[in-house]
């Protein structure tokens, strides 16, 4: 009986330690959407940007149709502290180092800020595109573009029309003002 009790105790401890949940980007968004110093915007579906009012190529229309949801989260140094900024930045960097995130692009420098674009999936079938940027003067922003079988080459074609989307009614302008 003592052996069984000892085994169950050890098994229980190992189970608790082994099941400590890994922090994911989705969990990070959920935990911080109502926290002071952060701003969160969730937009579903892409029709919120009124793409029907823009002349799009067939490839651009396919790209928009493949996007299901847009999540944006930002931390502003105006509304927060440098200490909190550094702690939260470290958490995000740790999350994005996970093997499931493929790096597409990075740019910037330590004094002006940095930008990272990563994705989950294969080049031809992306499930999530992540744009993460930070500035030591303003704060940081993370944008998650979620969809089913998004094609990277098609999504990149939206670059030429992104400034034509109706961002005023989608809280995107407020999101950008929050950071500046």
mmCIF file of C-alpha atoms in Angstrom:
data_model
loop_
_atom_site.group_PDB
_atom_site.id
_atom_site.type_symbol
_atom_site.label_atom_id
_atom_site.label_comp_id
_atom_site.label_asym_id
_atom_site.label_seq_id
_atom_site.Cartn_x
_atom_site.Cartn_y
_atom_site.Cartn_z
ATOM 1 C CA UNK A 1 0.000 0.000 0.000
ATOM 2 C CA UNK A 2 2.817 2.400 0.876
ATOM 3 C CA UNK A 3 4.519 1.626 -2.424
ATOM 4 C CA UNK A 4 1.324 2.409 -4.342
ATOM 5 C CA UNK A 5 0.830 5.657 -2.410
ATOM 6 C CA UNK A 6 4.443 6.680 -3.016
ATOM 7 C CA UNK A 7 4.093 5.857 -6.729
ATOM 8 C CA UNK A 8 0.872 7.900 -7.014
ATOM 9 C CA UNK A 9 2.479 10.848 -5.209
ATOM 10 C CA UNK A 10 5.534 10.844 -7.478
ATOM 11 C CA UNK A 11 3.338 10.364 -10.551
ATOM 12 C CA UNK A 12 1.111 13.276 -9.462
ATOM 13 C CA UNK A 13 4.080 15.584 -8.938
ATOM 14 C CA UNK A 14 5.553 14.656 -12.330
ATOM 15 C CA UNK A 15 2.168 15.138 -13.968
ATOM 16 C CA UNK A 16 1.763 18.627 -12.490
ATOM 17 C CA UNK A 17 5.314 19.644 -13.398
ATOM 18 C CA UNK A 18 5.133 18.121 -16.850
ATOM 19 C CA UNK A 19 1.860 19.778 -17.736
ATOM 20 C CA UNK A 20 2.859 23.348 -17.042
ATOM 21 C CA UNK A 21 1.303 25.117 -20.007
ATOM 22 C CA UNK A 22 3.624 26.768 -22.474
ATOM 23 C CA UNK A 23 2.762 30.423 -23.026
ATOM 24 C CA UNK A 24 1.436 30.889 -26.544
ATOM 25 C CA UNK A 25 0.802 34.046 -28.506
ATOM 26 C CA UNK A 26 -2.938 33.424 -28.316
ATOM 27 C CA UNK A 27 -2.774 33.037 -24.538
ATOM 28 C CA UNK A 28 -0.660 36.182 -24.314
ATOM 29 C CA UNK A 29 -3.287 38.129 -26.284
ATOM 30 C CA UNK A 30 -6.138 36.873 -24.106
ATOM 31 C CA UNK A 31 -4.285 37.605 -20.857
ATOM 32 C CA UNK A 32 -3.320 41.159 -21.899
ATOM 33 C CA UNK A 33 -6.319 42.489 -23.816
ATOM 34 C CA UNK A 34 -7.795 44.186 -20.736
ATOM 35 C CA UNK A 35 -4.541 45.076 -18.958
ATOM 36 C CA UNK A 36 -3.649 48.722 -18.344
ATOM 37 C CA UNK A 37 -1.062 50.023 -20.812
ATOM 38 C CA UNK A 38 -2.280 47.659 -23.557
ATOM 39 C CA UNK A 39 -4.717 48.165 -26.409
ATOM 40 C CA UNK A 40 -6.381 45.273 -28.169
ATOM 41 C CA UNK A 41 -8.347 45.171 -31.427
ATOM 42 C CA UNK A 42 -10.012 42.065 -32.862
ATOM 43 C CA UNK A 43 -11.525 42.231 -36.318
ATOM 44 C CA UNK A 44 -13.552 39.455 -37.885
ATOM 45 C CA UNK A 45 -14.134 39.029 -40.822
ATOM 46 C CA UNK A 46 -11.954 40.988 -43.238
ATOM 47 C CA UNK A 47 -15.042 42.770 -44.594
ATOM 48 C CA UNK A 48 -14.500 45.312 -41.784
ATOM 49 C CA UNK A 49 -11.859 46.913 -44.025
ATOM 50 C CA UNK A 50 -14.376 47.290 -46.872
ATOM 51 C CA UNK A 51 -12.222 45.589 -49.519
ATOM 52 C CA UNK A 52 -15.222 45.733 -51.892
ATOM 53 C CA UNK A 53 -14.552 49.456 -52.352
ATOM 54 C CA UNK A 54 -11.034 48.803 -53.672
ATOM 55 C CA UNK A 55 -10.041 47.608 -57.097
ATOM 56 C CA UNK A 56 -8.294 44.324 -56.402
ATOM 57 C CA UNK A 57 -6.641 41.780 -58.645
ATOM 58 C CA UNK A 58 -7.852 38.178 -58.524
ATOM 59 C CA UNK A 59 -4.782 37.230 -56.489
ATOM 60 C CA UNK A 60 -5.456 40.013 -53.958
ATOM 61 C CA UNK A 61 -9.102 38.940 -53.651
ATOM 62 C CA UNK A 62 -7.991 35.355 -53.015
ATOM 63 C CA UNK A 63 -5.596 36.621 -50.347
ATOM 64 C CA UNK A 64 -8.359 38.575 -48.591
ATOM 65 C CA UNK A 65 -10.739 35.614 -48.807
ATOM 66 C CA UNK A 66 -8.148 33.395 -47.098
ATOM 67 C CA UNK A 67 -7.926 35.714 -44.067
ATOM 68 C CA UNK A 68 -10.412 34.956 -41.308
ATOM 69 C CA UNK A 69 -9.389 37.256 -38.499
ATOM 70 C CA UNK A 70 -7.037 40.040 -37.511
ATOM 71 C CA UNK A 71 -5.873 40.421 -33.875
ATOM 72 C CA UNK A 72 -3.831 43.413 -32.803
ATOM 73 C CA UNK A 73 -2.255 44.046 -29.413
ATOM 74 C CA UNK A 74 -0.069 46.983 -28.481
ATOM 75 C CA UNK A 75 1.762 48.239 -25.422
ATOM 76 C CA UNK A 76 2.396 51.961 -25.221
ATOM 77 C CA UNK A 77 5.191 53.439 -23.149
ATOM 78 C CA UNK A 78 2.982 56.531 -22.720
ATOM 79 C CA UNK A 79 0.630 54.450 -20.609
ATOM 80 C CA UNK A 80 3.150 52.042 -19.094
ATOM 81 C CA UNK A 81 6.609 51.834 -17.628
ATOM 82 C CA UNK A 82 9.959 50.967 -19.155
ATOM 83 C CA UNK A 83 10.356 48.144 -16.657
ATOM 84 C CA UNK A 84 7.025 46.597 -17.652
ATOM 85 C CA UNK A 85 7.817 47.180 -21.339
ATOM 86 C CA UNK A 86 11.086 45.246 -21.046
ATOM 87 C CA UNK A 87 9.426 42.393 -19.126
ATOM 88 C CA UNK A 88 6.593 42.065 -21.651
ATOM 89 C CA UNK A 89 8.995 42.365 -24.588
ATOM 90 C CA UNK A 90 11.046 39.491 -23.168
ATOM 91 C CA UNK A 91 7.897 37.338 -22.882
ATOM 92 C CA UNK A 92 6.936 37.951 -26.511
ATOM 93 C CA UNK A 93 10.450 37.292 -27.767
ATOM 94 C CA UNK A 94 10.457 33.998 -25.841
ATOM 95 C CA UNK A 95 7.124 32.976 -27.357
ATOM 96 C CA UNK A 96 8.269 33.828 -30.886
ATOM 97 C CA UNK A 97 11.471 31.761 -30.476
ATOM 98 C CA UNK A 98 9.356 28.596 -30.489
ATOM 99 C CA UNK A 99 10.158 26.220 -33.302
ATOM 100 C CA UNK A 100 6.683 26.512 -34.830
ATOM 101 C CA UNK A 101 7.327 30.134 -35.857
ATOM 102 C CA UNK A 102 9.125 30.429 -39.194
ATOM 103 C CA UNK A 103 10.950 33.691 -39.799
ATOM 104 C CA UNK A 104 10.017 35.524 -42.958
ATOM 105 C CA UNK A 105 11.743 38.837 -42.426
ATOM 106 C CA UNK A 106 13.380 41.065 -39.847
ATOM 107 C CA UNK A 107 14.629 44.606 -39.920
ATOM 108 C CA UNK A 108 15.477 47.664 -37.887
ATOM 109 C CA UNK A 109 18.059 48.378 -35.224
ATOM 110 C CA UNK A 110 18.406 48.691 -31.453
ATOM 111 C CA UNK A 111 18.023 52.453 -31.279
ATOM 112 C CA UNK A 112 15.082 53.007 -33.658
ATOM 113 C CA UNK A 113 13.256 49.723 -33.177
ATOM 114 C CA UNK A 114 12.921 46.337 -34.755
ATOM 115 C CA UNK A 115 10.381 44.530 -36.896
ATOM 116 C CA UNK A 116 9.873 40.786 -37.226
ATOM 117 C CA UNK A 117 7.522 38.962 -39.567
ATOM 118 C CA UNK A 118 6.963 35.298 -38.782
ATOM 119 C CA UNK A 119 4.443 32.660 -39.741
ATOM 120 C CA UNK A 120 3.082 29.285 -38.753
ATOM 121 C CA UNK A 121 2.648 26.712 -41.497
ATOM 122 C CA UNK A 122 4.262 26.084 -44.838
ATOM 123 C CA UNK A 123 5.098 28.725 -47.450
ATOM 124 C CA UNK A 124 2.088 27.680 -49.516
ATOM 125 C CA UNK A 125 -0.316 27.098 -46.605
ATOM 126 C CA UNK A 126 0.044 29.606 -43.778
ATOM 127 C CA UNK A 127 -2.312 29.402 -40.808
ATOM 128 C CA UNK A 128 -0.990 32.472 -38.989
ATOM 129 C CA UNK A 129 1.111 35.465 -40.002
ATOM 130 C CA UNK A 130 2.668 37.488 -37.179
ATOM 131 C CA UNK A 131 3.971 41.031 -37.492
ATOM 132 C CA UNK A 132 5.828 42.132 -34.364
ATOM 133 C CA UNK A 133 7.520 45.464 -34.007
ATOM 134 C CA UNK A 134 8.889 47.474 -31.123
ATOM 135 C CA UNK A 135 10.473 50.814 -30.471
ATOM 136 C CA UNK A 136 12.324 51.760 -27.287
ATOM 137 C CA UNK A 137 10.580 55.161 -27.478
ATOM 138 C CA UNK A 138 6.970 54.110 -28.158
ATOM 139 C CA UNK A 139 6.301 50.498 -27.190
ATOM 140 C CA UNK A 140 5.428 47.429 -29.197
ATOM 141 C CA UNK A 141 2.691 45.996 -31.377
ATOM 142 C CA UNK A 142 1.823 42.478 -32.427
ATOM 143 C CA UNK A 143 -0.535 41.786 -35.295
ATOM 144 C CA UNK A 144 -1.819 38.273 -35.904
ATOM 145 C CA UNK A 145 -3.355 37.523 -39.277
ATOM 146 C CA UNK A 146 -5.279 34.268 -38.963
ATOM 147 C CA UNK A 147 -6.703 32.215 -41.793
ATOM 148 C CA UNK A 148 -6.879 28.892 -43.497
ATOM 149 C CA UNK A 149 -4.295 27.947 -46.060
ATOM 150 C CA UNK A 150 -3.205 31.511 -46.704
ATOM 151 C CA UNK A 151 -0.546 31.702 -49.393
ATOM 152 C CA UNK A 152 2.388 33.873 -48.500
ATOM 153 C CA UNK A 153 2.931 35.024 -52.089
ATOM 154 C CA UNK A 154 -0.703 36.157 -52.327
ATOM 155 C CA UNK A 155 -0.712 37.870 -48.931
ATOM 156 C CA UNK A 156 2.399 39.826 -49.942
ATOM 157 C CA UNK A 157 0.463 41.174 -52.968
ATOM 158 C CA UNK A 158 -1.789 43.099 -50.557
ATOM 159 C CA UNK A 159 1.112 45.420 -49.767
ATOM 160 C CA UNK A 160 0.239 47.643 -52.739
ATOM 161 C CA UNK A 161 -3.367 48.233 -51.578
ATOM 162 C CA UNK A 162 -3.124 48.135 -47.784
ATOM 163 C CA UNK A 163 -3.273 51.939 -47.508
ATOM 164 C CA UNK A 164 -6.622 51.914 -49.361
ATOM 165 C CA UNK A 165 -8.456 49.823 -46.756
ATOM 166 C CA UNK A 166 -11.010 51.558 -44.546
ATOM 167 C CA UNK A 167 -8.990 51.632 -41.345
ATOM 168 C CA UNK A 168 -10.977 54.417 -39.705
ATOM 169 C CA UNK A 169 -14.003 52.249 -38.979
ATOM 170 C CA UNK A 170 -11.912 49.258 -37.938
ATOM 171 C CA UNK A 171 -10.166 50.842 -34.934
ATOM 172 C CA UNK A 172 -6.875 50.532 -36.797
ATOM 173 C CA UNK A 173 -6.261 54.291 -36.743
ATOM 174 C CA UNK A 174 -6.941 54.378 -32.997
ATOM 175 C CA UNK A 175 -4.534 51.467 -32.602
ATOM 176 C CA UNK A 176 -1.784 53.352 -34.450
ATOM 177 C CA UNK A 177 -2.455 56.581 -32.509
ATOM 178 C CA UNK A 178 -2.174 54.591 -29.286
ATOM 179 C CA UNK A 179 1.431 53.770 -30.119
ATOM 180 C CA UNK A 180 2.526 57.249 -31.162
#
